[in-house]
Amino acid sequence: MPDCEVVQMQSRFRSDRRLTVRMGITLFLLGLLYVGFVAALIALLKSWVLVVVIVALVFGAQYWFSDRIALFAMRGRVVERDEYPELHGVVDRLAAMADMPKPVVAVSEMEMPNAFATGRNPDNAVVCVTTGLLRRLEPAELEGVLAHELSHVAHKDVAVITVASFLGVIAGLIVRFAFYSQLFGGRRDQNTMAVLAVVMGVSAAVYALSFLLIRALSRYRELAADRAAALLTGRPSALAAALTKVTGDIARIPTKDLRTAQAFNAFYFTPAFGSEPGLGRFFATHPSLEQRLDQLGRISAELGEAAAPGRT
């Protein structure tokens, strides 16, 4: 885990070279995987026009409409200042401090306490919080969470995660299509069945590799966002308090109520797990609560702030 190099409050979100390098490496590796994947599909399906058109359409939809898709999936809606003046006030202040465009502000009518940011760039970004989060957090804690989400936008890692997840989405869709095609496609000759089996195998391998690459990047970007938010606000203990409170409250929400949200874990402030994921932590989208609080505790010490909650 990288050490803090700045010991005073920032006026902007500080760039993170290690995050930038990781994003570049991830996109490069996924790009190679993407080219190989498309080439394999063209060779197997013998229709490069069909493959290219489908891939281009799905990529374009995911890139240009990722914010709308995420808001729709999480029942979020854009809210105006007169509806949530305090929320808008915090976002206004943080955007001014960070010298970045103010994102669109949205609220999701969900009991699960959480937040996420989405959008292809800082000029087309959305930050969304749930009503469950708004009810639970103190003003300083909410500021820490929103600073965390805005740092994702400033670092442009939201766009990178959106682009990076595209290949996995395509591979997953192809696996499903091939699977149901085999089940309900009627009788097929041996050559067709062999092609479908190879397509499923290639797609499954691509999905698995992209899954691992995205998880590795996602865990680091969460630590980078915590670090940037703590330095921008100068109050890492408030962010630590929010993390502790939100993680504990999510653990008490029935697992069945979290299943829909889990598909978007990579974008959330904290993952929607009803309990510790066990061995799944190696494939988790977020670092453990222990790691995040340890980092914030170190920042608190360097800033001369009181120790972060949950740490002595």
PDB file of C-alpha atoms in Angstrom:
ATOM      1  CA  MET A   1       0.000   0.000   0.000  1.00  0.00           C
ATOM      2  CA  PRO A   2       1.560   3.352  -0.940  1.00  0.00           C
ATOM      3  CA  ASP A   3       2.615   5.774   1.778  1.00  0.00           C
ATOM      4  CA  CYS A   4       1.188   9.264   2.072  1.00  0.00           C
ATOM      5  CA  GLU A   5       3.487  11.917   0.715  1.00  0.00           C
ATOM      6  CA  VAL A   6       1.443  15.006   1.609  1.00  0.00           C
ATOM      7  CA  VAL A   7       0.719  16.005   5.196  1.00  0.00           C
ATOM      8  CA  GLN A   8      -1.572  18.971   4.746  1.00  0.00           C
ATOM      9  CA  MET A   9      -5.000  19.644   3.323  1.00  0.00           C
ATOM     10  CA  GLN A  10      -5.098  19.753  -0.457  1.00  0.00           C
ATOM     11  CA  SER A  11      -6.829  22.407  -2.567  1.00  0.00           C
ATOM     12  CA  ARG A  12      -7.324  19.910  -5.395  1.00  0.00           C
ATOM     13  CA  PHE A  13      -7.486  16.167  -5.803  1.00  0.00           C
ATOM     14  CA  ARG A  14      -3.879  15.143  -6.049  1.00  0.00           C
ATOM     15  CA  SER A  15      -2.916  13.064  -9.070  1.00  0.00           C
ATOM     16  CA  ASP A  16      -1.915   9.495  -8.293  1.00  0.00           C
ATOM     17  CA  ARG A  17       0.866   8.220 -10.541  1.00  0.00           C
ATOM     18  CA  ARG A  18       0.559   4.661  -9.327  1.00  0.00           C
ATOM     19  CA  LEU A  19      -3.153   4.656 -10.111  1.00  0.00           C
ATOM     20  CA  THR A  20      -2.453   6.126 -13.564  1.00  0.00           C
ATOM     21  CA  VAL A  21       0.158   3.447 -14.260  1.00  0.00           C
ATOM     22  CA  ARG A  22      -2.190   0.686 -13.121  1.00  0.00           C
ATOM     23  CA  MET A  23      -4.991   2.039 -15.288  1.00  0.00           C
ATOM     24  CA  GLY A  24      -2.664   2.170 -18.289  1.00  0.00           C
ATOM     25  CA  ILE A  25      -1.404  -1.377 -17.775  1.00  0.00           C
ATOM     26  CA  THR A  26      -4.938  -2.705 -17.264  1.00  0.00           C
ATOM     27  CA  LEU A  27      -6.227  -1.033 -20.427  1.00  0.00           C
ATOM     28  CA  PHE A  28      -3.204  -2.247 -22.408  1.00  0.00           C
ATOM     29  CA  LEU A  29      -3.643  -5.855 -21.302  1.00  0.00           C
ATOM     30  CA  LEU A  30      -7.391  -5.717 -21.835  1.00  0.00           C
ATOM     31  CA  GLY A  31      -6.761  -4.176 -25.260  1.00  0.00           C
ATOM     32  CA  LEU A  32      -4.582  -7.126 -26.233  1.00  0.00           C
ATOM     33  CA  LEU A  33      -7.222  -9.472 -24.879  1.00  0.00           C
ATOM     34  CA  TYR A  34      -9.896  -7.566 -26.773  1.00  0.00           C
ATOM     35  CA  VAL A  35      -8.055  -7.783 -30.114  1.00  0.00           C
ATOM     36  CA  GLY A  36      -7.421 -11.503 -29.647  1.00  0.00           C
ATOM     37  CA  PHE A  37     -11.029 -12.068 -28.636  1.00  0.00           C
ATOM     38  CA  VAL A  38     -12.474 -10.275 -31.669  1.00  0.00           C
ATOM     39  CA  ALA A  39     -10.019 -12.042 -33.988  1.00  0.00           C
ATOM     40  CA  ALA A  40     -11.023 -15.420 -32.546  1.00  0.00           C
ATOM     41  CA  LEU A  41     -14.719 -14.648 -32.974  1.00  0.00           C
ATOM     42  CA  ILE A  42     -14.192 -13.534 -36.583  1.00  0.00           C
ATOM     43  CA  ALA A  43     -12.250 -16.723 -37.341  1.00  0.00           C
ATOM     44  CA  LEU A  44     -14.861 -18.923 -35.697  1.00  0.00           C
ATOM     45  CA  LEU A  45     -18.020 -17.201 -36.904  1.00  0.00           C
ATOM     46  CA  LYS A  46     -16.611 -16.283 -40.324  1.00  0.00           C
ATOM     47  CA  SER A  47     -18.438 -12.954 -40.354  1.00  0.00           C
ATOM     48  CA  TRP A  48     -16.219 -10.051 -39.372  1.00  0.00           C
ATOM     49  CA  VAL A  49     -18.905  -7.501 -40.238  1.00  0.00           C
ATOM     50  CA  LEU A  50     -21.380  -9.020 -37.774  1.00  0.00           C
ATOM     51  CA  VAL A  51     -18.786  -9.280 -34.996  1.00  0.00           C
ATOM     52  CA  VAL A  52     -17.474  -5.729 -35.449  1.00  0.00           C
ATOM     53  CA  VAL A  53     -20.963  -4.194 -35.636  1.00  0.00           C
ATOM     54  CA  ILE A  54     -22.198  -5.975 -32.503  1.00  0.00           C
ATOM     55  CA  VAL A  55     -19.044  -5.168 -30.519  1.00  0.00           C
ATOM     56  CA  ALA A  56     -19.087  -1.524 -31.625  1.00  0.00           C
ATOM     57  CA  LEU A  57     -22.754  -1.079 -30.724  1.00  0.00           C
ATOM     58  CA  VAL A  58     -22.386  -2.595 -27.264  1.00  0.00           C
ATOM     59  CA  PHE A  59     -19.195  -0.631 -26.556  1.00  0.00           C
ATOM     60  CA  GLY A  60     -20.784   2.627 -27.694  1.00  0.00           C
ATOM     61  CA  ALA A  61     -23.885   2.041 -25.590  1.00  0.00           C
ATOM     62  CA  GLN A  62     -21.854   1.202 -22.507  1.00  0.00           C
ATOM     63  CA  TYR A  63     -19.470   4.151 -22.897  1.00  0.00           C
ATOM     64  CA  TRP A  64     -21.967   6.866 -23.808  1.00  0.00           C
ATOM     65  CA  PHE A  65     -24.877   5.752 -21.651  1.00  0.00           C
ATOM     66  CA  SER A  66     -23.104   4.177 -18.650  1.00  0.00           C
ATOM     67  CA  ASP A  67     -24.368   6.911 -16.316  1.00  0.00           C
ATOM     68  CA  ARG A  68     -28.003   6.452 -17.392  1.00  0.00           C
ATOM     69  CA  ILE A  69     -27.733   2.669 -17.225  1.00  0.00           C
ATOM     70  CA  ALA A  70     -26.302   2.796 -13.691  1.00  0.00           C
ATOM     71  CA  LEU A  71     -28.934   5.267 -12.477  1.00  0.00           C
ATOM     72  CA  PHE A  72     -31.746   3.204 -14.000  1.00  0.00           C
ATOM     73  CA  ALA A  73     -30.439  -0.044 -12.503  1.00  0.00           C
ATOM     74  CA  MET A  74     -30.114   1.482  -9.027  1.00  0.00           C
ATOM     75  CA  ARG A  75     -33.409   3.399  -9.199  1.00  0.00           C
ATOM     76  CA  GLY A  76     -31.592   6.708  -8.992  1.00  0.00           C
ATOM     77  CA  ARG A  77     -33.061  10.010 -10.121  1.00  0.00           C
ATOM     78  CA  VAL A  78     -31.528  13.424 -10.676  1.00  0.00           C
ATOM     79  CA  VAL A  79     -32.498  15.847  -7.897  1.00  0.00           C
ATOM     80  CA  GLU A  80     -32.536  19.645  -7.899  1.00  0.00           C
ATOM     81  CA  ARG A  81     -31.207  21.979  -5.245  1.00  0.00           C
ATOM     82  CA  ASP A  82     -34.612  22.769  -3.767  1.00  0.00           C
ATOM     83  CA  GLU A  83     -35.198  19.059  -3.047  1.00  0.00           C
ATOM     84  CA  TYR A  84     -31.836  18.356  -1.371  1.00  0.00           C
ATOM     85  CA  PRO A  85     -30.193  21.709  -0.571  1.00  0.00           C
ATOM     86  CA  GLU A  86     -27.687  20.273   1.947  1.00  0.00           C
ATOM     87  CA  LEU A  87     -26.554  17.570  -0.465  1.00  0.00           C
ATOM     88  CA  HIS A  88     -26.106  20.074  -3.278  1.00  0.00           C
ATOM     89  CA  GLY A  89     -24.263  22.383  -0.907  1.00  0.00           C
ATOM     90  CA  VAL A  90     -21.686  19.718  -0.034  1.00  0.00           C
ATOM     91  CA  VAL A  91     -21.159  18.791  -3.691  1.00  0.00           C
ATOM     92  CA  ASP A  92     -20.821  22.490  -4.620  1.00  0.00           C
ATOM     93  CA  ARG A  93     -18.180  23.039  -1.937  1.00  0.00           C
ATOM     94  CA  LEU A  94     -16.151  19.959  -2.825  1.00  0.00           C
ATOM     95  CA  ALA A  95     -16.258  20.682  -6.562  1.00  0.00           C
ATOM     96  CA  ALA A  96     -15.018  24.221  -5.877  1.00  0.00           C
ATOM     97  CA  MET A  97     -12.237  22.951  -3.598  1.00  0.00           C
ATOM     98  CA  ALA A  98     -11.186  20.390  -6.203  1.00  0.00           C
ATOM     99  CA  ASP A  99     -11.475  22.920  -9.076  1.00  0.00           C
ATOM    100  CA  MET A 100     -13.598  20.548 -11.137  1.00  0.00           C
ATOM    101  CA  PRO A 101     -17.022  20.773 -12.825  1.00  0.00           C
ATOM    102  CA  LYS A 102     -19.910  20.027 -10.519  1.00  0.00           C
ATOM    103  CA  PRO A 103     -21.357  16.619 -11.376  1.00  0.00           C
ATOM    104  CA  VAL A 104     -25.057  15.925 -11.712  1.00  0.00           C
ATOM    105  CA  VAL A 105     -26.491  15.066  -8.291  1.00  0.00           C
ATOM    106  CA  ALA A 106     -28.818  12.076  -7.948  1.00  0.00           C
ATOM    107  CA  VAL A 107     -30.535  10.180  -5.151  1.00  0.00           C
ATOM    108  CA  SER A 108     -31.606   6.537  -5.056  1.00  0.00           C
ATOM    109  CA  GLU A 109     -34.583   5.546  -2.892  1.00  0.00           C
ATOM    110  CA  MET A 110     -32.797   2.573  -1.354  1.00  0.00           C
ATOM    111  CA  GLU A 111     -32.382   1.587   2.270  1.00  0.00           C
ATOM    112  CA  MET A 112     -28.886   0.256   1.597  1.00  0.00           C
ATOM    113  CA  PRO A 113     -26.439   3.009   2.664  1.00  0.00           C
ATOM    114  CA  ASN A 114     -24.128   3.597  -0.285  1.00  0.00           C
ATOM    115  CA  ALA A 115     -22.960   5.981  -2.998  1.00  0.00           C
ATOM    116  CA  PHE A 116     -21.396   5.776  -6.437  1.00  0.00           C
ATOM    117  CA  ALA A 117     -20.076   7.975  -9.214  1.00  0.00           C
ATOM    118  CA  THR A 118     -20.377   7.292 -12.915  1.00  0.00           C
ATOM    119  CA  GLY A 119     -19.827   9.065 -16.216  1.00  0.00           C
ATOM    120  CA  ARG A 120     -17.313   9.047 -19.041  1.00  0.00           C
ATOM    121  CA  ASN A 121     -15.503  12.266 -17.978  1.00  0.00           C
ATOM    122  CA  PRO A 122     -15.687  15.098 -15.395  1.00  0.00           C
ATOM    123  CA  ASP A 123     -17.988  17.111 -17.669  1.00  0.00           C
ATOM    124  CA  ASN A 124     -20.477  14.239 -17.916  1.00  0.00           C
ATOM    125  CA  ALA A 125     -20.383  12.778 -14.418  1.00  0.00           C
ATOM    126  CA  VAL A 126     -23.083  11.805 -11.939  1.00  0.00           C
ATOM    127  CA  VAL A 127     -22.692  11.283  -8.215  1.00  0.00           C
ATOM    128  CA  CYS A 128     -25.529   9.358  -6.576  1.00  0.00           C
ATOM    129  CA  VAL A 129     -26.268   8.649  -2.921  1.00  0.00           C
ATOM    130  CA  THR A 130     -28.965   6.476  -1.416  1.00  0.00           C
ATOM    131  CA  THR A 131     -31.553   7.771   1.016  1.00  0.00           C
ATOM    132  CA  GLY A 132     -30.274   5.118   3.431  1.00  0.00           C
ATOM    133  CA  LEU A 133     -26.855   6.807   3.383  1.00  0.00           C
ATOM    134  CA  LEU A 134     -28.295  10.284   3.869  1.00  0.00           C
ATOM    135  CA  ARG A 135     -30.246   9.152   6.929  1.00  0.00           C
ATOM    136  CA  ARG A 136     -27.255   7.537   8.617  1.00  0.00           C
ATOM    137  CA  LEU A 137     -24.334   9.919   8.167  1.00  0.00           C
ATOM    138  CA  GLU A 138     -23.331  13.112   9.925  1.00  0.00           C
ATOM    139  CA  PRO A 139     -22.478  16.093   7.671  1.00  0.00           C
ATOM    140  CA  ALA A 140     -18.684  15.588   7.973  1.00  0.00           C
ATOM    141  CA  GLU A 141     -19.067  11.878   7.199  1.00  0.00           C
ATOM    142  CA  LEU A 142     -21.218  12.608   4.148  1.00  0.00           C
ATOM    143  CA  GLU A 143     -18.605  15.093   2.957  1.00  0.00           C
ATOM    144  CA  GLY A 144     -15.935  12.389   3.202  1.00  0.00           C
ATOM    145  CA  VAL A 145     -18.009   9.918   1.173  1.00  0.00           C
ATOM    146  CA  LEU A 146     -18.805  12.480  -1.517  1.00  0.00           C
ATOM    147  CA  ALA A 147     -15.142  13.550  -1.693  1.00  0.00           C
ATOM    148  CA  HIS A 148     -14.280   9.868  -2.220  1.00  0.00           C
ATOM    149  CA  GLU A 149     -16.752   9.630  -5.108  1.00  0.00           C
ATOM    150  CA  LEU A 150     -15.646  12.903  -6.699  1.00  0.00           C
ATOM    151  CA  SER A 151     -12.040  11.717  -6.593  1.00  0.00           C
ATOM    152  CA  HIS A 152     -13.030   8.780  -8.809  1.00  0.00           C
ATOM    153  CA  VAL A 153     -14.293  11.293 -11.358  1.00  0.00           C
ATOM    154  CA  ALA A 154     -11.205  13.516 -11.036  1.00  0.00           C
ATOM    155  CA  HIS A 155      -8.840  10.540 -11.429  1.00  0.00           C
ATOM    156  CA  LYS A 156     -10.890   9.368 -14.454  1.00  0.00           C
ATOM    157  CA  ASP A 157     -10.891   5.842 -13.080  1.00  0.00           C
ATOM    158  CA  VAL A 158     -14.691   5.678 -13.406  1.00  0.00           C
ATOM    159  CA  ALA A 159     -14.328   5.899 -17.185  1.00  0.00           C
ATOM    160  CA  VAL A 160     -11.494   3.344 -17.139  1.00  0.00           C
ATOM    161  CA  ILE A 161     -13.550   0.856 -15.114  1.00  0.00           C
ATOM    162  CA  THR A 162     -16.485   1.394 -17.500  1.00  0.00           C
ATOM    163  CA  VAL A 163     -14.328   0.742 -20.558  1.00  0.00           C
ATOM    164  CA  ALA A 164     -12.495  -2.138 -18.867  1.00  0.00           C
ATOM    165  CA  SER A 165     -15.714  -3.882 -17.907  1.00  0.00           C
ATOM    166  CA  PHE A 166     -16.947  -3.733 -21.501  1.00  0.00           C
ATOM    167  CA  LEU A 167     -14.969  -6.777 -22.625  1.00  0.00           C
ATOM    168  CA  GLY A 168     -16.260  -8.857 -19.733  1.00  0.00           C
ATOM    169  CA  VAL A 169     -19.824  -7.819 -20.553  1.00  0.00           C
ATOM    170  CA  ILE A 170     -19.403  -8.841 -24.199  1.00  0.00           C
ATOM    171  CA  ALA A 171     -17.812 -12.175 -23.257  1.00  0.00           C
ATOM    172  CA  GLY A 172     -20.547 -12.881 -20.726  1.00  0.00           C
ATOM    173  CA  LEU A 173     -23.291 -12.117 -23.253  1.00  0.00           C
ATOM    174  CA  ILE A 174     -21.692 -14.414 -25.830  1.00  0.00           C
ATOM    175  CA  VAL A 175     -21.415 -17.256 -23.301  1.00  0.00           C
ATOM    176  CA  ARG A 176     -25.113 -16.873 -22.482  1.00  0.00           C
ATOM    177  CA  PHE A 177     -26.101 -16.667 -26.155  1.00  0.00           C
ATOM    178  CA  ALA A 178     -24.069 -19.748 -27.066  1.00  0.00           C
ATOM    179  CA  PHE A 179     -25.401 -21.669 -24.053  1.00  0.00           C
ATOM    180  CA  TYR A 180     -29.064 -20.952 -24.803  1.00  0.00           C
ATOM    181  CA  SER A 181     -28.444 -21.510 -28.495  1.00  0.00           C
ATOM    182  CA  GLN A 182     -27.250 -25.014 -27.687  1.00  0.00           C
ATOM    183  CA  LEU A 183     -30.206 -25.656 -25.399  1.00  0.00           C
ATOM    184  CA  PHE A 184     -32.968 -24.333 -27.627  1.00  0.00           C
ATOM    185  CA  GLY A 185     -31.444 -24.241 -31.092  1.00  0.00           C
ATOM    186  CA  GLY A 186     -32.707 -27.629 -32.133  1.00  0.00           C
ATOM    187  CA  ARG A 187     -30.583 -30.199 -33.926  1.00  0.00           C
ATOM    188  CA  ARG A 188     -27.234 -28.990 -35.298  1.00  0.00           C
ATOM    189  CA  ASP A 189     -24.432 -30.689 -37.193  1.00  0.00           C
ATOM    190  CA  GLN A 190     -21.166 -31.560 -35.455  1.00  0.00           C
ATOM    191  CA  ASN A 191     -19.215 -28.663 -37.002  1.00  0.00           C
ATOM    192  CA  THR A 192     -21.713 -26.085 -35.719  1.00  0.00           C
ATOM    193  CA  MET A 193     -21.665 -27.646 -32.245  1.00  0.00           C
ATOM    194  CA  ALA A 194     -17.872 -27.591 -32.224  1.00  0.00           C
ATOM    195  CA  VAL A 195     -17.792 -23.899 -33.196  1.00  0.00           C
ATOM    196  CA  LEU A 196     -20.304 -23.053 -30.461  1.00  0.00           C
ATOM    197  CA  ALA A 197     -18.266 -24.978 -27.900  1.00  0.00           C
ATOM    198  CA  VAL A 198     -15.053 -23.169 -28.894  1.00  0.00           C
ATOM    199  CA  VAL A 199     -16.828 -19.780 -28.796  1.00  0.00           C
ATOM    200  CA  MET A 200     -18.103 -20.548 -25.305  1.00  0.00           C
ATOM    201  CA  GLY A 201     -14.642 -21.645 -24.179  1.00  0.00           C
ATOM    202  CA  VAL A 202     -12.885 -18.555 -25.582  1.00  0.00           C
ATOM    203  CA  SER A 203     -15.555 -16.242 -24.172  1.00  0.00           C
ATOM    204  CA  ALA A 204     -15.384 -17.864 -20.740  1.00  0.00           C
ATOM    205  CA  ALA A 205     -11.582 -17.521 -20.663  1.00  0.00           C
ATOM    206  CA  VAL A 206     -11.763 -13.863 -21.724  1.00  0.00           C
ATOM    207  CA  TYR A 207     -14.414 -13.168 -19.088  1.00  0.00           C
ATOM    208  CA  ALA A 208     -12.282 -14.770 -16.362  1.00  0.00           C
ATOM    209  CA  LEU A 209      -9.124 -12.842 -17.311  1.00  0.00           C
ATOM    210  CA  SER A 210     -10.920  -9.501 -17.613  1.00  0.00           C
ATOM    211  CA  PHE A 211     -12.657 -10.196 -14.283  1.00  0.00           C
ATOM    212  CA  LEU A 212      -9.317 -10.637 -12.499  1.00  0.00           C
ATOM    213  CA  LEU A 213      -7.703  -7.588 -14.123  1.00  0.00           C
ATOM    214  CA  ILE A 214     -10.642  -5.339 -13.245  1.00  0.00           C
ATOM    215  CA  ARG A 215     -10.736  -6.581  -9.628  1.00  0.00           C
ATOM    216  CA  ALA A 216      -7.053  -5.845  -9.133  1.00  0.00           C
ATOM    217  CA  LEU A 217      -7.463  -2.299 -10.478  1.00  0.00           C
ATOM    218  CA  SER A 218     -10.689  -1.720  -8.571  1.00  0.00           C
ATOM    219  CA  ARG A 219      -9.131  -2.517  -5.173  1.00  0.00           C
ATOM    220  CA  TYR A 220      -6.296  -0.063  -5.729  1.00  0.00           C
ATOM    221  CA  ARG A 221      -8.560   2.714  -7.022  1.00  0.00           C
ATOM    222  CA  GLU A 222     -10.643   2.531  -3.841  1.00  0.00           C
ATOM    223  CA  LEU A 223      -7.539   3.067  -1.710  1.00  0.00           C
ATOM    224  CA  ALA A 224      -6.510   5.949  -4.000  1.00  0.00           C
ATOM    225  CA  ALA A 225      -9.964   7.541  -3.646  1.00  0.00           C
ATOM    226  CA  ASP A 226      -9.886   7.212   0.153  1.00  0.00           C
ATOM    227  CA  ARG A 227      -6.448   8.820   0.223  1.00  0.00           C
ATOM    228  CA  ALA A 228      -7.426  11.683  -2.108  1.00  0.00           C
ATOM    229  CA  ALA A 229     -10.672  12.379  -0.210  1.00  0.00           C
ATOM    230  CA  ALA A 230      -8.912  12.426   3.154  1.00  0.00           C
ATOM    231  CA  LEU A 231      -6.292  14.870   1.899  1.00  0.00           C
ATOM    232  CA  LEU A 232      -8.828  17.134   0.185  1.00  0.00           C
ATOM    233  CA  THR A 233     -11.097  17.472   3.228  1.00  0.00           C
ATOM    234  CA  GLY A 234      -8.326  17.258   5.831  1.00  0.00           C
ATOM    235  CA  ARG A 235     -10.585  14.957   7.907  1.00  0.00           C
ATOM    236  CA  PRO A 236      -9.653  11.311   7.358  1.00  0.00           C
ATOM    237  CA  SER A 237     -11.324  10.362  10.651  1.00  0.00           C
ATOM    238  CA  ALA A 238     -14.716  11.465   9.283  1.00  0.00           C
ATOM    239  CA  LEU A 239     -14.258   9.223   6.236  1.00  0.00           C
ATOM    240  CA  ALA A 240     -13.163   6.375   8.517  1.00  0.00           C
ATOM    241  CA  ALA A 241     -16.269   6.876  10.645  1.00  0.00           C
ATOM    242  CA  ALA A 242     -18.459   6.742   7.521  1.00  0.00           C
ATOM    243  CA  LEU A 243     -16.737   3.566   6.323  1.00  0.00           C
ATOM    244  CA  THR A 244     -17.184   1.873   9.685  1.00  0.00           C
ATOM    245  CA  LYS A 245     -20.817   2.911   9.984  1.00  0.00           C
ATOM    246  CA  VAL A 246     -21.833   2.046   6.418  1.00  0.00           C
ATOM    247  CA  THR A 247     -20.030  -1.320   6.364  1.00  0.00           C
ATOM    248  CA  GLY A 248     -21.649  -2.319   9.653  1.00  0.00           C
ATOM    249  CA  ASP A 249     -25.111  -1.287   8.521  1.00  0.00           C
ATOM    250  CA  ILE A 250     -24.825  -3.104   5.177  1.00  0.00           C
ATOM    251  CA  ALA A 251     -23.883  -6.281   7.051  1.00  0.00           C
ATOM    252  CA  ARG A 252     -27.258  -6.116   8.825  1.00  0.00           C
ATOM    253  CA  ILE A 253     -29.293  -5.815   5.628  1.00  0.00           C
ATOM    254  CA  PRO A 254     -30.765  -9.181   4.481  1.00  0.00           C
ATOM    255  CA  THR A 255     -28.689 -10.733   1.710  1.00  0.00           C
ATOM    256  CA  LYS A 256     -31.738 -11.072  -0.543  1.00  0.00           C
ATOM    257  CA  ASP A 257     -32.114  -7.284  -0.479  1.00  0.00           C
ATOM    258  CA  LEU A 258     -28.525  -6.829  -1.648  1.00  0.00           C
ATOM    259  CA  ARG A 259     -28.493  -9.184  -4.624  1.00  0.00           C
ATOM    260  CA  THR A 260     -29.558  -6.588  -7.195  1.00  0.00           C
ATOM    261  CA  ALA A 261     -26.973  -4.118  -5.942  1.00  0.00           C
ATOM    262  CA  GLN A 262     -24.067  -6.596  -6.011  1.00  0.00           C
ATOM    263  CA  ALA A 263     -23.807  -6.395  -9.814  1.00  0.00           C
ATOM    264  CA  PHE A 264     -22.578  -2.795  -9.354  1.00  0.00           C
ATOM    265  CA  ASN A 265     -20.136  -3.427  -6.500  1.00  0.00           C
ATOM    266  CA  ALA A 266     -17.172  -2.073  -8.482  1.00  0.00           C
ATOM    267  CA  PHE A 267     -18.797   1.377  -8.528  1.00  0.00           C
ATOM    268  CA  TYR A 268     -19.936   1.558  -4.901  1.00  0.00           C
ATOM    269  CA  PHE A 269     -18.360   3.308  -1.928  1.00  0.00           C
ATOM    270  CA  THR A 270     -18.495  -0.015  -0.075  1.00  0.00           C
ATOM    271  CA  PRO A 271     -19.447  -3.418  -1.535  1.00  0.00           C
ATOM    272  CA  ALA A 272     -22.989  -4.707  -1.066  1.00  0.00           C
ATOM    273  CA  PHE A 273     -22.087  -7.829   0.870  1.00  0.00           C
ATOM    274  CA  GLY A 274     -24.290  -8.954   3.729  1.00  0.00           C
ATOM    275  CA  SER A 275     -21.261 -10.571   5.403  1.00  0.00           C
ATOM    276  CA  GLU A 276     -17.544 -11.018   4.955  1.00  0.00           C
ATOM    277  CA  PRO A 277     -17.000 -12.733   1.570  1.00  0.00           C
ATOM    278  CA  GLY A 278     -14.433 -15.258   2.926  1.00  0.00           C
ATOM    279  CA  LEU A 279     -12.223 -16.575   0.137  1.00  0.00           C
ATOM    280  CA  GLY A 280     -14.080 -14.224  -2.163  1.00  0.00           C
ATOM    281  CA  ARG A 281     -11.968 -11.379  -0.783  1.00  0.00           C
ATOM    282  CA  PHE A 282      -9.264 -12.405  -3.269  1.00  0.00           C
ATOM    283  CA  PHE A 283     -11.698 -11.552  -6.067  1.00  0.00           C
ATOM    284  CA  ALA A 284     -13.271  -8.566  -4.300  1.00  0.00           C
ATOM    285  CA  THR A 285     -13.830  -5.181  -5.910  1.00  0.00           C
ATOM    286  CA  HIS A 286     -12.752  -3.367  -2.719  1.00  0.00           C
ATOM    287  CA  PRO A 287      -9.914  -3.706  -0.225  1.00  0.00           C
ATOM    288  CA  SER A 288     -10.929  -4.889   3.227  1.00  0.00           C
ATOM    289  CA  LEU A 289     -12.299  -2.456   5.802  1.00  0.00           C
ATOM    290  CA  GLU A 290      -9.148  -3.139   7.845  1.00  0.00           C
ATOM    291  CA  GLN A 291      -6.891  -1.974   4.995  1.00  0.00           C
ATOM    292  CA  ARG A 292      -8.922   1.152   4.403  1.00  0.00           C
ATOM    293  CA  LEU A 293      -9.020   2.138   8.065  1.00  0.00           C
ATOM    294  CA  ASP A 294      -5.298   1.451   8.483  1.00  0.00           C
ATOM    295  CA  GLN A 295      -4.501   3.816   5.616  1.00  0.00           C
ATOM    296  CA  LEU A 296      -6.809   6.523   6.984  1.00  0.00           C
ATOM    297  CA  GLY A 297      -5.265   6.089  10.426  1.00  0.00           C
ATOM    298  CA  ARG A 298      -1.825   6.782   8.990  1.00  0.00           C
ATOM    299  CA  ILE A 299      -3.094   9.869   7.187  1.00  0.00           C
ATOM    300  CA  SER A 300      -4.686  11.078  10.426  1.00  0.00           C
ATOM    301  CA  ALA A 301      -1.369  10.732  12.206  1.00  0.00           C
ATOM    302  CA  GLU A 302       0.480  12.651   9.503  1.00  0.00           C
ATOM    303  CA  LEU A 303      -2.128  15.409   9.465  1.00  0.00           C
ATOM    304  CA  GLY A 304      -2.013  15.603  13.247  1.00  0.00           C
ATOM    305  CA  GLU A 305      -5.696  14.700  13.463  1.00  0.00           C
ATOM    306  CA  ALA A 306      -7.206  12.516  16.167  1.00  0.00           C
ATOM    307  CA  ALA A 307      -6.948   8.777  15.473  1.00  0.00           C
ATOM    308  CA  ALA A 308      -9.505   7.440  13.055  1.00  0.00           C
ATOM    309  CA  PRO A 309     -12.476   5.530  14.554  1.00  0.00           C
ATOM    310  CA  GLY A 310     -11.798   1.863  15.066  1.00  0.00           C
ATOM    311  CA  ARG A 311      -8.057   2.423  15.510  1.00  0.00           C
ATOM    312  CA  THR A 312      -5.932   3.006  18.592  1.00  0.00           C
TER     313      THR A 312
END
